[in-house]
Coordinates of N, CA and C in Angstrom, one line a residue:
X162 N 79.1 -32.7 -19.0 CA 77.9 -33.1 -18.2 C 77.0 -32.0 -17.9
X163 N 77.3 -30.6 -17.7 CA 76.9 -29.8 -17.4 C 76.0 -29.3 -18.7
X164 N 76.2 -29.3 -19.4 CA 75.5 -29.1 -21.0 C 74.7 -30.1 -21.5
X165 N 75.1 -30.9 -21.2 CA 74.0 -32.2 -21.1 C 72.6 -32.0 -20.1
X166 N 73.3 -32.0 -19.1 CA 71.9 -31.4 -17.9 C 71.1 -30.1 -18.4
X167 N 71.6 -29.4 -19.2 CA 71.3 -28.6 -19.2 C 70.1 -28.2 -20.6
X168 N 70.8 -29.6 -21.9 CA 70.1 -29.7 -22.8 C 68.9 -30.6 -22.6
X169 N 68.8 -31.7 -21.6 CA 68.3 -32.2 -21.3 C 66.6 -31.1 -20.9
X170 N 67.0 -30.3 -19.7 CA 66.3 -28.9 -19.3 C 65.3 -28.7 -19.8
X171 N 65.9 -28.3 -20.8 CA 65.5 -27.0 -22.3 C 64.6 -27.9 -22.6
X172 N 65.1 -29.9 -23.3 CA 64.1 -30.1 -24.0 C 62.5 -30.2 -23.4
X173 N 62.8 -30.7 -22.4 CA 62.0 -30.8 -21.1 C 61.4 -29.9 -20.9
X174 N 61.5 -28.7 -20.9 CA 60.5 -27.1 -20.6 C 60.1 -27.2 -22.1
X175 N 60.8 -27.6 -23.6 CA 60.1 -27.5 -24.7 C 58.8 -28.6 -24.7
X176 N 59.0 -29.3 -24.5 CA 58.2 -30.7 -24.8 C 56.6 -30.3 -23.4
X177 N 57.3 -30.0 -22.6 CA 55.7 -29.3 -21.3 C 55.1 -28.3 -21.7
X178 N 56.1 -27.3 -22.5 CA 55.4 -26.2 -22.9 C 54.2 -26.8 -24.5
X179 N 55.0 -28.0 -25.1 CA 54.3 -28.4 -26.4 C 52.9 -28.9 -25.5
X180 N 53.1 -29.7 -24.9 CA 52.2 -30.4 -24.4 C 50.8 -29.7 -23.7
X181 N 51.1 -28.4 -23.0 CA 50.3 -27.4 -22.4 C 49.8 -26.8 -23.6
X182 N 50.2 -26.4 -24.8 CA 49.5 -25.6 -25.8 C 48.6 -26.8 -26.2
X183 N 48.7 -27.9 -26.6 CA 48.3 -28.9 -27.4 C 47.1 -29.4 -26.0
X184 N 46.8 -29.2 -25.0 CA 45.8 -29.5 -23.9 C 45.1 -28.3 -24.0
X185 N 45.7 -27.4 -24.0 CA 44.7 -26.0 -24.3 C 43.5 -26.0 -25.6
X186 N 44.3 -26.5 -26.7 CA 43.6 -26.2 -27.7 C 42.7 -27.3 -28.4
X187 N 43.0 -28.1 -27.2 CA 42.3 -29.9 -28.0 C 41.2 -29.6 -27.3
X188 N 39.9 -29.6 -28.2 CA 38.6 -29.8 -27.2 C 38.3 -31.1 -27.8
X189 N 37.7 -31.5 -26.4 CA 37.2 -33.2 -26.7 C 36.2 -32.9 -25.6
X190 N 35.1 -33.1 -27.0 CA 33.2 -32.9 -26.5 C 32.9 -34.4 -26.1
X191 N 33.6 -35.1 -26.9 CA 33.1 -36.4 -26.1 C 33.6 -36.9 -24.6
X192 N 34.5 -36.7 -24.2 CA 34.9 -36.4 -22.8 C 33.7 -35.6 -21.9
X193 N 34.2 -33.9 -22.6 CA 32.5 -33.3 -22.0 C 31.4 -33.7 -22.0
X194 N 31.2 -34.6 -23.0 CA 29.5 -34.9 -23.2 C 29.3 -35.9 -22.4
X195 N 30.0 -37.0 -22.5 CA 30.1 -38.4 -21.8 C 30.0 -37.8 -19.7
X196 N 31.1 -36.9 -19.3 CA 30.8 -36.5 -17.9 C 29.2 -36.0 -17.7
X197 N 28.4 -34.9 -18.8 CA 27.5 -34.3 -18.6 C 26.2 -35.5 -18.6
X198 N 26.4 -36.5 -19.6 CA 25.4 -37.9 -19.2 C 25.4 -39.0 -18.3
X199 N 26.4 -38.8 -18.0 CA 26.9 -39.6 -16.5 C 26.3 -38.8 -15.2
X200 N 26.1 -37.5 -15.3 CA 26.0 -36.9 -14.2 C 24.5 -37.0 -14.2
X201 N 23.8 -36.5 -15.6 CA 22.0 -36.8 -15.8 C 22.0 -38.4 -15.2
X202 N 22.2 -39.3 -15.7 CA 22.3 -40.9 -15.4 C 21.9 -40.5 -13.4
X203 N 22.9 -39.9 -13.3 CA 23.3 -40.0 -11.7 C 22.2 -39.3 -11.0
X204 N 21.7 -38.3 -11.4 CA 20.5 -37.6 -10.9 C 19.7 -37.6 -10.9
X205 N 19.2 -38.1 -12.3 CA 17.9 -38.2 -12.8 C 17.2 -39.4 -12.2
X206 N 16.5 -39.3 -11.4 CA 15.5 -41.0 -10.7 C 14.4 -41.2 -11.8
X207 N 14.8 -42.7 -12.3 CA 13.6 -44.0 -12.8 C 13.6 -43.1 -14.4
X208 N 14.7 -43.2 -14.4 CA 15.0 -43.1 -16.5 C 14.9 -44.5 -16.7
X209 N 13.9 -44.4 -17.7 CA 13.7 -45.8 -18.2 C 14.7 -46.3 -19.3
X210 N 15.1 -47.8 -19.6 CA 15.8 -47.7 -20.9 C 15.4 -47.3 -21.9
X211 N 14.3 -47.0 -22.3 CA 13.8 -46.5 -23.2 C 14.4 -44.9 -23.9
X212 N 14.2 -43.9 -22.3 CA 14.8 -42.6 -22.1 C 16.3 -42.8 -22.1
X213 N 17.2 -44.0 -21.6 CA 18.5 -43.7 -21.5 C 18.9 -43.8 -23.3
X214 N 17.8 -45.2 -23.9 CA 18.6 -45.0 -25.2 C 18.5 -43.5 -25.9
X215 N 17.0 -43.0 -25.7 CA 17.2 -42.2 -26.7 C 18.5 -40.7 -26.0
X216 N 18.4 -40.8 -25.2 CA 19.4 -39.7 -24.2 C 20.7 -40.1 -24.8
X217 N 21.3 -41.4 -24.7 CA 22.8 -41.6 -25.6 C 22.8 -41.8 -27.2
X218 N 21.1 -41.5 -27.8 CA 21.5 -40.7 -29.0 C 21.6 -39.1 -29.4
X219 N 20.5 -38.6 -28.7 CA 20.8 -37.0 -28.1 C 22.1 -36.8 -27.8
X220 N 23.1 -37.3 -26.8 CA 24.1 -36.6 -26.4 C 25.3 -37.1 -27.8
X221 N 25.4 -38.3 -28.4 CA 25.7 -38.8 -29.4 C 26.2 -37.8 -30.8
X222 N 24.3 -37.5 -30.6 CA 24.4 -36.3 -32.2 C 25.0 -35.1 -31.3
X223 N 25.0 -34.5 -30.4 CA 25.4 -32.8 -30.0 C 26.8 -33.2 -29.9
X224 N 27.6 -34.3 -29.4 CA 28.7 -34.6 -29.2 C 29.3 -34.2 -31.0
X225 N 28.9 -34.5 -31.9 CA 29.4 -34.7 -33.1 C 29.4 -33.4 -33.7
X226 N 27.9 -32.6 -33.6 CA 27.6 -31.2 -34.1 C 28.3 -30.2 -33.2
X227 N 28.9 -30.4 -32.0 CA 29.9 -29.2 -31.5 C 31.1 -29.9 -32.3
X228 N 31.6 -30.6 -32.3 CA 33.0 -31.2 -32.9 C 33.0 -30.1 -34.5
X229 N 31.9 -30.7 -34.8 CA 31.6 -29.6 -36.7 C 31.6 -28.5 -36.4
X230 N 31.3 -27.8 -35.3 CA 31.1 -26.0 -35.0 C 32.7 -25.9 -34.7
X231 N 33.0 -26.4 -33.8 CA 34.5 -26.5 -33.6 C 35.6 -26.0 -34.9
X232 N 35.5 -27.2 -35.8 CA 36.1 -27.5 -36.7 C 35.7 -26.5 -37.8
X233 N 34.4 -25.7 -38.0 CA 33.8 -24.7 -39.0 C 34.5 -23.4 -38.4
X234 N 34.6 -23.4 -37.0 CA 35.3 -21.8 -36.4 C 36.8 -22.0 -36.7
X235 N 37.6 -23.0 -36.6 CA 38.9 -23.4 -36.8 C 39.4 -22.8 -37.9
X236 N 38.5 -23.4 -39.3 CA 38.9 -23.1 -40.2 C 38.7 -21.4 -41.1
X237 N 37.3 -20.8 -40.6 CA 37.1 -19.6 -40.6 C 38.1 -18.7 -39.8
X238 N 38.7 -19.3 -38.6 CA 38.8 -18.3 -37.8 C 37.9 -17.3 -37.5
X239 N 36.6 -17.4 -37.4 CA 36.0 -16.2 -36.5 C 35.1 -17.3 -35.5
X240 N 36.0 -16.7 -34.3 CA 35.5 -17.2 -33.4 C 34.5 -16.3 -32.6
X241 N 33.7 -15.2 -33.3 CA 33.1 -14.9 -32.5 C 31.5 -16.0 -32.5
X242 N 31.6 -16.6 -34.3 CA 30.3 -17.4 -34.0 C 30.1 -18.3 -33.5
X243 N 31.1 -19.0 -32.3 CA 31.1 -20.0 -31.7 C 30.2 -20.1 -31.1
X244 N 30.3 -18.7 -29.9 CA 29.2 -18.7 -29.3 C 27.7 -19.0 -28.9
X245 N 27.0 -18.0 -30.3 CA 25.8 -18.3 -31.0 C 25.4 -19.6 -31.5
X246 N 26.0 -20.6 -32.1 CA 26.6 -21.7 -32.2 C 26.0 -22.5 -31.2
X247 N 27.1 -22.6 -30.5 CA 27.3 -23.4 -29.6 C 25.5 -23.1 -28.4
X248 N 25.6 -22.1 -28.7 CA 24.2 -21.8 -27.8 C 22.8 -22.2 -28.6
X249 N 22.8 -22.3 -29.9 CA 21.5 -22.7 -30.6 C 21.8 -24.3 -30.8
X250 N 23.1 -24.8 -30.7 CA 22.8 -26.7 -30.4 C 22.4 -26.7 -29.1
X251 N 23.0 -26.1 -28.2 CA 22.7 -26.8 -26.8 C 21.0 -26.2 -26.4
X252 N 20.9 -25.2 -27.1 CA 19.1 -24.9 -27.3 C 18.0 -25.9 -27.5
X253 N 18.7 -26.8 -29.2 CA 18.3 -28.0 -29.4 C 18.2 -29.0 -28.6
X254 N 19.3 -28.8 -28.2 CA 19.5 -30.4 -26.7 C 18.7 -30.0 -26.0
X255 N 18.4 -28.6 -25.5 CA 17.3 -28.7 -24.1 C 15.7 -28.7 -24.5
X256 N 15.7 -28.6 -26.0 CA 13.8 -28.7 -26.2 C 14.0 -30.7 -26.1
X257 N 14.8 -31.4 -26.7 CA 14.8 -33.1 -27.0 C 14.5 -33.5 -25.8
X258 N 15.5 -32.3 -24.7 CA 15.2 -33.1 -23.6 C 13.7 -32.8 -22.3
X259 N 13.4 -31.8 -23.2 CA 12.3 -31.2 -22.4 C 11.0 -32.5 -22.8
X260 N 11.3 -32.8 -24.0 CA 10.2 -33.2 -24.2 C 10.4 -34.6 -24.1
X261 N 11.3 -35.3 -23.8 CA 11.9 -36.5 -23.5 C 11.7 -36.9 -21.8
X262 N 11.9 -36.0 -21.0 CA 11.7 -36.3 -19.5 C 10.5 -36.2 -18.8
X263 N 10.3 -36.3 -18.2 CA 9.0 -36.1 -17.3 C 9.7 -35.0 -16.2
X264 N 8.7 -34.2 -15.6 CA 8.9 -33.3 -14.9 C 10.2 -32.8 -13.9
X265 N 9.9 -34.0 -12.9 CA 11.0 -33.8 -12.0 C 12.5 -34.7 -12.7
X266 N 12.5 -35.3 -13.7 CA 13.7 -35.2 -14.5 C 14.4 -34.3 -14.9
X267 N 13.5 -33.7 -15.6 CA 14.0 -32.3 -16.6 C 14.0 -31.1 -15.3
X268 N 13.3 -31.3 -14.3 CA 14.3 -30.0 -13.3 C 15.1 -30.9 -12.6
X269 N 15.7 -31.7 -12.6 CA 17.7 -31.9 -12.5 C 18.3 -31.5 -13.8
X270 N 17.6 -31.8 -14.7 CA 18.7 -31.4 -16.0 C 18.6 -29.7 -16.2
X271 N 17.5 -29.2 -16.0 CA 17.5 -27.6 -15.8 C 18.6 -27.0 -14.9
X272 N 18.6 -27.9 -13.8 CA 19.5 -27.3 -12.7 C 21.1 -27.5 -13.4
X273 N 21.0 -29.0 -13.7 CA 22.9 -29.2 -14.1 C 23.2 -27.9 -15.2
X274 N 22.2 -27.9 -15.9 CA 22.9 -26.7 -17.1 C 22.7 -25.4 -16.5
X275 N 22.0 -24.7 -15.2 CA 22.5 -23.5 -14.8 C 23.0 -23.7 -14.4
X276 N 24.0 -25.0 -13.6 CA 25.3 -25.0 -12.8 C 25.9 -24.9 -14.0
X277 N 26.4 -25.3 -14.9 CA 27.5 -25.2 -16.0 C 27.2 -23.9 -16.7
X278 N 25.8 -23.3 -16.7 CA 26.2 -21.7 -17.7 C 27.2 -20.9 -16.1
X279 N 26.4 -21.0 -14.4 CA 27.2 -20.1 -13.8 C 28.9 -20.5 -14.1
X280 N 29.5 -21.9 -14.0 CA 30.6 -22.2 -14.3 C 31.4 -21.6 -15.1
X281 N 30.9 -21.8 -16.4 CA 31.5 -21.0 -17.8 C 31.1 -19.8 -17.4
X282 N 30.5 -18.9 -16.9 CA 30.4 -17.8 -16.7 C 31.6 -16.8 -15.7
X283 N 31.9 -17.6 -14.8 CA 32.4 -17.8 -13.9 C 34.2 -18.1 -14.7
X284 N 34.4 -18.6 -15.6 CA 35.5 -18.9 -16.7 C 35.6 -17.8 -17.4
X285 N 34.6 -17.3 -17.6 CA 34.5 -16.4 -18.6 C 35.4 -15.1 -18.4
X286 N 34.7 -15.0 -17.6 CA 35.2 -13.5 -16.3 C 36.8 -13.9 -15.9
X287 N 37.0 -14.9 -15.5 CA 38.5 -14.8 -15.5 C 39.7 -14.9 -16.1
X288 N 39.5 -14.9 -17.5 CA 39.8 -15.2 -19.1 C 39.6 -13.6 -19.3
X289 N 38.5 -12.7 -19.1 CA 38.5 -11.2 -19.5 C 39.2 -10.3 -18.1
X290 N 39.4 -11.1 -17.0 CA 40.0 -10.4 -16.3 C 41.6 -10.6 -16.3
X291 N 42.4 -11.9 -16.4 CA 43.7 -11.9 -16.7 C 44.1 -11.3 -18.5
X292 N 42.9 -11.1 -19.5 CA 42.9 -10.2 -20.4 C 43.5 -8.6 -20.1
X293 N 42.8 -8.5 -18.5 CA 43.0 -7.1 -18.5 C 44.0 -6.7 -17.9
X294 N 44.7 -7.5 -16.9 CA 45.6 -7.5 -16.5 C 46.8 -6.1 -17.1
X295 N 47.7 -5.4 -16.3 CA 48.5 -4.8 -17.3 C 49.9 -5.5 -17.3
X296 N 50.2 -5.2 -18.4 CA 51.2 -5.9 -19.0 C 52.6 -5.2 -18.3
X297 N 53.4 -5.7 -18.1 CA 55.3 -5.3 -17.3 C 55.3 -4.3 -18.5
X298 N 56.5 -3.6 -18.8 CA 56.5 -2.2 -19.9 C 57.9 -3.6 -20.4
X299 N 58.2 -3.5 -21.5 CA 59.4 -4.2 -22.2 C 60.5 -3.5 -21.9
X300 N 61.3 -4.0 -21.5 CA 63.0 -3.1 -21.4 C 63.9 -2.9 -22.0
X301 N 62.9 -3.5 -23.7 CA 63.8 -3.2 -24.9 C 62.8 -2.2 -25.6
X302 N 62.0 -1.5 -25.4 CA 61.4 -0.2 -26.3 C 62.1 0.5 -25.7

């Protein structure tokens, strides 16, 4: 019984631990893109259908072209051009939408995206700060 409980354990810390790497490393833009148009939807006053269609083909195409940047850094492995990347689509998205809203539309959407650069910014820094962390010494060197 005791070995049983205990295999049971193991598999259970294996299978959380599978599960936590596998949440880590799945990016799903459509999830993020879908919250980010939901939140414009929500802010933006007197989007016409006209603006909402073309806005769920805008977020449609960037949803697809981060998925390709994704999948182009995966397979290269250099992730440093994600960044660059990822900053010259979402560049794209802000002229479509610059030119797509009227004034006080596009400053809510100006604002939601300096709330999400301070965010990721804000991620960023704590990702280079548990980086720096010092490591315990090993008690096998």
């Amino acid at each position: 019984m005791n070995k049983l409980s205990s295999l049971l354990t193991f598999l259970f810390i294996v299978l959380l631990s599978v599960q936590t790497l596998y949440a880590q490393r799945n990016w799903d833009s459509k999830a993020m893109v879908a919250r980010e148009k939901a939140m414009l939807y929500k802010k933006a006053d007197g989007l016409t259908e006209d603006q909402k269609l073309l806005i769920d083909g805008i977020y449609d195409e960037y949803a697809v072209s981060m998925d390709e940047i994704i999948q182009e850094v995966r397979k290269t492995r250099n992730w440093r051009e994600m960044r660059p990347k990822m900053t010259e689509l979402r560049d794209e998205k802000t002229l479509l939408m610059e030119d797509l809203l009227n004034a006080e539309q596009y400053t809510v959407y100006a604002d939601m995206m300096k709330q999400q650069d301070k965010q990721m910014e804000q991620r960023r820094q704590q990702r280079q700060q548990s980086q720096q962390q010092p490591q315990p010494p090993n008690p096998n060197q």
